[in-house]
């Protein structure tokens, strides 16, 4: 087996090392809940970023000394939450992270508004160029919020009930 490498060519940690998990920490009950929480926390605190590939279920299960079903269930829960996505041979990948926390109001003086000094057009250019936490552009849906898992379940349920003739051209 070839070692996993990062984009810069250095050896990347894998399995439970990658997630900073130890087999001794796995609880006797609620293993899938525990693992889902641990991965969710790794995503929240940015140890796992968008595009990060999660360890293979067999590898992680063996390293944590749990059944593969525990890891599969944890990954399924994260996928239903929209945080990860299974990509067949591409593995399970992080597709969404929570936004960074908002600064508290006490961090900036209350008397200072969002603009200090005289306004000129460069201020608005800077605001347009800044990353927005929420895109409020009209006519542009938030595609990251699309319920992919629910859509897939509904699609499979409908297709399972259809006959071959139902898949042909309609009237």
PDB file of C-alpha atoms in Angstrom:
ATOM      1  CA  UNK A   1       0.000   0.000   0.000  1.00  0.00           C
ATOM      2  CA  UNK A   2       1.344   3.426  -0.946  1.00  0.00           C
ATOM      3  CA  UNK A   3       1.618   6.083   1.758  1.00  0.00           C
ATOM      4  CA  UNK A   4      -0.972   8.841   1.601  1.00  0.00           C
ATOM      5  CA  UNK A   5       0.544  12.232   0.778  1.00  0.00           C
ATOM      6  CA  UNK A   6      -0.684  15.798   1.027  1.00  0.00           C
ATOM      7  CA  UNK A   7      -0.666  18.211  -1.921  1.00  0.00           C
ATOM      8  CA  UNK A   8       2.850  19.326  -0.996  1.00  0.00           C
ATOM      9  CA  UNK A   9       4.134  15.730  -1.156  1.00  0.00           C
ATOM     10  CA  UNK A  10       4.620  15.203   2.591  1.00  0.00           C
ATOM     11  CA  UNK A  11       3.234  12.074   4.210  1.00  0.00           C
ATOM     12  CA  UNK A  12      -0.290  12.706   5.466  1.00  0.00           C
ATOM     13  CA  UNK A  13      -1.526  11.127   8.686  1.00  0.00           C
ATOM     14  CA  UNK A  14      -4.186   8.502   8.160  1.00  0.00           C
ATOM     15  CA  UNK A  15      -6.940   6.663   9.985  1.00  0.00           C
ATOM     16  CA  UNK A  16      -7.412   7.395  13.648  1.00  0.00           C
ATOM     17  CA  UNK A  17      -4.127   9.375  13.732  1.00  0.00           C
ATOM     18  CA  UNK A  18      -5.559  11.690  11.082  1.00  0.00           C
ATOM     19  CA  UNK A  19      -8.599  12.365  13.276  1.00  0.00           C
ATOM     20  CA  UNK A  20      -6.564  12.336  16.514  1.00  0.00           C
ATOM     21  CA  UNK A  21      -8.680   9.496  17.915  1.00  0.00           C
ATOM     22  CA  UNK A  22      -7.620   6.664  20.206  1.00  0.00           C
ATOM     23  CA  UNK A  23      -9.198   3.233  20.521  1.00  0.00           C
ATOM     24  CA  UNK A  24      -9.068   3.598  24.330  1.00  0.00           C
ATOM     25  CA  UNK A  25     -11.442   6.582  24.140  1.00  0.00           C
ATOM     26  CA  UNK A  26     -14.239   4.696  22.355  1.00  0.00           C
ATOM     27  CA  UNK A  27     -17.197   4.318  24.770  1.00  0.00           C
ATOM     28  CA  UNK A  28     -18.871   0.960  25.380  1.00  0.00           C
ATOM     29  CA  UNK A  29     -22.249   2.294  24.197  1.00  0.00           C
ATOM     30  CA  UNK A  30     -23.157   4.876  21.564  1.00  0.00           C
ATOM     31  CA  UNK A  31     -20.039   4.321  19.460  1.00  0.00           C
ATOM     32  CA  UNK A  32     -21.518   5.722  16.235  1.00  0.00           C
ATOM     33  CA  UNK A  33     -22.771   8.826  18.098  1.00  0.00           C
ATOM     34  CA  UNK A  34     -19.347   9.302  19.660  1.00  0.00           C
ATOM     35  CA  UNK A  35     -17.510   8.929  16.344  1.00  0.00           C
ATOM     36  CA  UNK A  36     -19.908  11.282  14.520  1.00  0.00           C
ATOM     37  CA  UNK A  37     -19.382  13.869  17.308  1.00  0.00           C
ATOM     38  CA  UNK A  38     -15.603  13.510  17.076  1.00  0.00           C
ATOM     39  CA  UNK A  39     -15.555  13.973  13.298  1.00  0.00           C
ATOM     40  CA  UNK A  40     -18.045  16.856  13.543  1.00  0.00           C
ATOM     41  CA  UNK A  41     -15.755  18.517  16.125  1.00  0.00           C
ATOM     42  CA  UNK A  42     -12.729  18.010  13.851  1.00  0.00           C
ATOM     43  CA  UNK A  43     -14.671  19.764  11.070  1.00  0.00           C
ATOM     44  CA  UNK A  44     -15.791  22.566  13.395  1.00  0.00           C
ATOM     45  CA  UNK A  45     -12.316  23.304  14.741  1.00  0.00           C
ATOM     46  CA  UNK A  46     -10.846  23.143  11.215  1.00  0.00           C
ATOM     47  CA  UNK A  47      -8.672  20.033  11.676  1.00  0.00           C
ATOM     48  CA  UNK A  48     -10.721  18.795   8.711  1.00  0.00           C
ATOM     49  CA  UNK A  49     -11.389  21.351   5.995  1.00  0.00           C
ATOM     50  CA  UNK A  50     -13.546  21.213   2.875  1.00  0.00           C
ATOM     51  CA  UNK A  51     -11.982  18.672   0.539  1.00  0.00           C
ATOM     52  CA  UNK A  52     -10.386  16.614   3.318  1.00  0.00           C
ATOM     53  CA  UNK A  53     -10.836  12.904   2.743  1.00  0.00           C
ATOM     54  CA  UNK A  54     -11.979  10.843   5.713  1.00  0.00           C
ATOM     55  CA  UNK A  55     -10.258   7.535   6.424  1.00  0.00           C
ATOM     56  CA  UNK A  56     -11.688   4.424   4.769  1.00  0.00           C
ATOM     57  CA  UNK A  57     -14.340   2.779   6.935  1.00  0.00           C
ATOM     58  CA  UNK A  58     -12.445  -0.532   7.173  1.00  0.00           C
ATOM     59  CA  UNK A  59      -9.196   1.166   8.164  1.00  0.00           C
ATOM     60  CA  UNK A  60     -10.783   3.408  10.787  1.00  0.00           C
ATOM     61  CA  UNK A  61     -12.881   0.552  12.206  1.00  0.00           C
ATOM     62  CA  UNK A  62      -9.789  -1.638  12.564  1.00  0.00           C
ATOM     63  CA  UNK A  63      -7.746   1.114  14.217  1.00  0.00           C
ATOM     64  CA  UNK A  64     -10.533   2.006  16.676  1.00  0.00           C
ATOM     65  CA  UNK A  65     -11.360  -1.668  17.278  1.00  0.00           C
ATOM     66  CA  UNK A  66     -15.041  -1.213  16.380  1.00  0.00           C
ATOM     67  CA  UNK A  67     -17.200  -2.818  13.707  1.00  0.00           C
ATOM     68  CA  UNK A  68     -17.229  -1.299  10.245  1.00  0.00           C
ATOM     69  CA  UNK A  69     -20.975  -0.687  10.758  1.00  0.00           C
ATOM     70  CA  UNK A  70     -20.163   1.814  13.531  1.00  0.00           C
ATOM     71  CA  UNK A  71     -17.968   3.883  11.190  1.00  0.00           C
ATOM     72  CA  UNK A  72     -20.432   3.555   8.305  1.00  0.00           C
ATOM     73  CA  UNK A  73     -23.283   4.740  10.543  1.00  0.00           C
ATOM     74  CA  UNK A  74     -21.259   7.732  11.780  1.00  0.00           C
ATOM     75  CA  UNK A  75     -20.373   8.716   8.200  1.00  0.00           C
ATOM     76  CA  UNK A  76     -24.038   8.288   7.174  1.00  0.00           C
ATOM     77  CA  UNK A  77     -25.154  10.691   9.914  1.00  0.00           C
ATOM     78  CA  UNK A  78     -22.576  13.255   8.832  1.00  0.00           C
ATOM     79  CA  UNK A  79     -23.720  12.868   5.212  1.00  0.00           C
ATOM     80  CA  UNK A  80     -27.351  13.425   6.216  1.00  0.00           C
ATOM     81  CA  UNK A  81     -26.258  16.593   7.999  1.00  0.00           C
ATOM     82  CA  UNK A  82     -24.609  17.713   4.754  1.00  0.00           C
ATOM     83  CA  UNK A  83     -21.094  17.847   6.203  1.00  0.00           C
ATOM     84  CA  UNK A  84     -19.580  14.964   4.236  1.00  0.00           C
ATOM     85  CA  UNK A  85     -20.322  13.235   0.965  1.00  0.00           C
ATOM     86  CA  UNK A  86     -19.461   9.743  -0.239  1.00  0.00           C
ATOM     87  CA  UNK A  87     -17.759   9.808  -3.632  1.00  0.00           C
ATOM     88  CA  UNK A  88     -17.612   6.116  -4.499  1.00  0.00           C
ATOM     89  CA  UNK A  89     -13.960   5.380  -5.212  1.00  0.00           C
ATOM     90  CA  UNK A  90     -13.024   8.891  -4.106  1.00  0.00           C
ATOM     91  CA  UNK A  91     -13.904   8.044  -0.510  1.00  0.00           C
ATOM     92  CA  UNK A  92     -15.833  10.177   1.941  1.00  0.00           C
ATOM     93  CA  UNK A  93     -14.982  13.872   1.668  1.00  0.00           C
ATOM     94  CA  UNK A  94     -15.783  16.906   3.833  1.00  0.00           C
ATOM     95  CA  UNK A  95     -18.065  19.178   1.779  1.00  0.00           C
ATOM     96  CA  UNK A  96     -19.201  21.775   4.340  1.00  0.00           C
ATOM     97  CA  UNK A  97     -17.785  23.438   7.419  1.00  0.00           C
ATOM     98  CA  UNK A  98     -19.566  25.770   9.815  1.00  0.00           C
ATOM     99  CA  UNK A  99     -18.807  29.464   9.440  1.00  0.00           C
ATOM    100  CA  UNK A 100     -16.244  30.925  11.834  1.00  0.00           C
ATOM    101  CA  UNK A 101     -17.759  32.338  15.025  1.00  0.00           C
ATOM    102  CA  UNK A 102     -18.882  35.946  14.950  1.00  0.00           C
ATOM    103  CA  UNK A 103     -16.777  38.350  17.003  1.00  0.00           C
ATOM    104  CA  UNK A 104     -18.434  39.485  20.196  1.00  0.00           C
ATOM    105  CA  UNK A 105     -19.734  43.052  20.341  1.00  0.00           C
ATOM    106  CA  UNK A 106     -17.301  43.850  23.158  1.00  0.00           C
ATOM    107  CA  UNK A 107     -14.311  43.350  20.841  1.00  0.00           C
ATOM    108  CA  UNK A 108     -14.900  46.680  19.096  1.00  0.00           C
ATOM    109  CA  UNK A 109     -15.826  49.964  20.729  1.00  0.00           C
ATOM    110  CA  UNK A 110     -19.536  50.693  20.579  1.00  0.00           C
ATOM    111  CA  UNK A 111     -18.927  54.242  19.391  1.00  0.00           C
ATOM    112  CA  UNK A 112     -17.045  53.070  16.282  1.00  0.00           C
ATOM    113  CA  UNK A 113     -19.294  52.145  13.390  1.00  0.00           C
ATOM    114  CA  UNK A 114     -18.313  49.780  10.609  1.00  0.00           C
ATOM    115  CA  UNK A 115     -16.584  52.666   8.803  1.00  0.00           C
ATOM    116  CA  UNK A 116     -13.946  54.844  10.357  1.00  0.00           C
ATOM    117  CA  UNK A 117     -12.985  58.070   8.640  1.00  0.00           C
ATOM    118  CA  UNK A 118     -14.246  59.487   5.373  1.00  0.00           C
ATOM    119  CA  UNK A 119     -16.006  57.203   2.928  1.00  0.00           C
ATOM    120  CA  UNK A 120     -14.877  56.805  -0.644  1.00  0.00           C
ATOM    121  CA  UNK A 121     -15.675  54.301  -3.396  1.00  0.00           C
ATOM    122  CA  UNK A 122     -12.788  52.002  -2.391  1.00  0.00           C
ATOM    123  CA  UNK A 123     -14.698  51.053   0.774  1.00  0.00           C
ATOM    124  CA  UNK A 124     -17.518  49.558  -1.283  1.00  0.00           C
ATOM    125  CA  UNK A 125     -15.073  47.783  -3.595  1.00  0.00           C
ATOM    126  CA  UNK A 126     -13.447  46.239  -0.532  1.00  0.00           C
ATOM    127  CA  UNK A 127     -16.832  45.155   0.817  1.00  0.00           C
ATOM    128  CA  UNK A 128     -17.780  43.555  -2.513  1.00  0.00           C
ATOM    129  CA  UNK A 129     -14.471  41.670  -2.622  1.00  0.00           C
ATOM    130  CA  UNK A 130     -14.726  40.410   0.978  1.00  0.00           C
ATOM    131  CA  UNK A 131     -15.930  36.863   1.597  1.00  0.00           C
ATOM    132  CA  UNK A 132     -19.549  36.915   2.707  1.00  0.00           C
ATOM    133  CA  UNK A 133     -20.855  34.547   5.362  1.00  0.00           C
ATOM    134  CA  UNK A 134     -24.198  34.425   3.568  1.00  0.00           C
ATOM    135  CA  UNK A 135     -24.723  35.159  -0.123  1.00  0.00           C
ATOM    136  CA  UNK A 136     -27.846  37.301  -0.468  1.00  0.00           C
ATOM    137  CA  UNK A 137     -27.496  37.832  -4.210  1.00  0.00           C
ATOM    138  CA  UNK A 138     -31.024  37.834  -5.702  1.00  0.00           C
ATOM    139  CA  UNK A 139     -31.913  34.891  -7.920  1.00  0.00           C
ATOM    140  CA  UNK A 140     -29.079  32.739  -6.610  1.00  0.00           C
ATOM    141  CA  UNK A 141     -30.180  29.812  -4.439  1.00  0.00           C
ATOM    142  CA  UNK A 142     -27.958  28.412  -1.706  1.00  0.00           C
ATOM    143  CA  UNK A 143     -27.113  25.133  -3.420  1.00  0.00           C
ATOM    144  CA  UNK A 144     -25.047  23.924  -0.467  1.00  0.00           C
ATOM    145  CA  UNK A 145     -28.295  23.704   1.542  1.00  0.00           C
ATOM    146  CA  UNK A 146     -29.967  21.393  -0.973  1.00  0.00           C
ATOM    147  CA  UNK A 147     -31.176  18.253   0.872  1.00  0.00           C
ATOM    148  CA  UNK A 148     -29.230  15.760  -1.266  1.00  0.00           C
ATOM    149  CA  UNK A 149     -29.723  12.783   1.043  1.00  0.00           C
ATOM    150  CA  UNK A 150     -33.483  13.310   1.319  1.00  0.00           C
ATOM    151  CA  UNK A 151     -33.773  13.843  -2.453  1.00  0.00           C
ATOM    152  CA  UNK A 152     -31.814  10.632  -3.104  1.00  0.00           C
ATOM    153  CA  UNK A 153     -33.981   8.627  -0.668  1.00  0.00           C
ATOM    154  CA  UNK A 154     -37.179   9.948  -2.292  1.00  0.00           C
ATOM    155  CA  UNK A 155     -35.838   9.251  -5.780  1.00  0.00           C
ATOM    156  CA  UNK A 156     -34.895   5.670  -4.861  1.00  0.00           C
ATOM    157  CA  UNK A 157     -38.302   5.076  -3.251  1.00  0.00           C
ATOM    158  CA  UNK A 158     -40.132   6.236  -6.374  1.00  0.00           C
ATOM    159  CA  UNK A 159     -37.875   4.342  -8.798  1.00  0.00           C
ATOM    160  CA  UNK A 160     -38.264   1.126  -6.779  1.00  0.00           C
ATOM    161  CA  UNK A 161     -42.033   1.218  -7.325  1.00  0.00           C
ATOM    162  CA  UNK A 162     -41.996   2.018 -11.061  1.00  0.00           C
ATOM    163  CA  UNK A 163     -42.386  -0.642 -13.737  1.00  0.00           C
ATOM    164  CA  UNK A 164     -40.164  -0.699 -16.815  1.00  0.00           C
ATOM    165  CA  UNK A 165     -43.050   0.697 -18.881  1.00  0.00           C
ATOM    166  CA  UNK A 166     -43.291   3.702 -16.554  1.00  0.00           C
ATOM    167  CA  UNK A 167     -39.762   4.715 -17.529  1.00  0.00           C
ATOM    168  CA  UNK A 168     -40.674   5.105 -21.219  1.00  0.00           C
ATOM    169  CA  UNK A 169     -41.967   8.187 -22.993  1.00  0.00           C
ATOM    170  CA  UNK A 170     -45.298   9.552 -21.809  1.00  0.00           C
ATOM    171  CA  UNK A 171     -48.314  10.505 -23.897  1.00  0.00           C
TER     172      UNK A 171
END
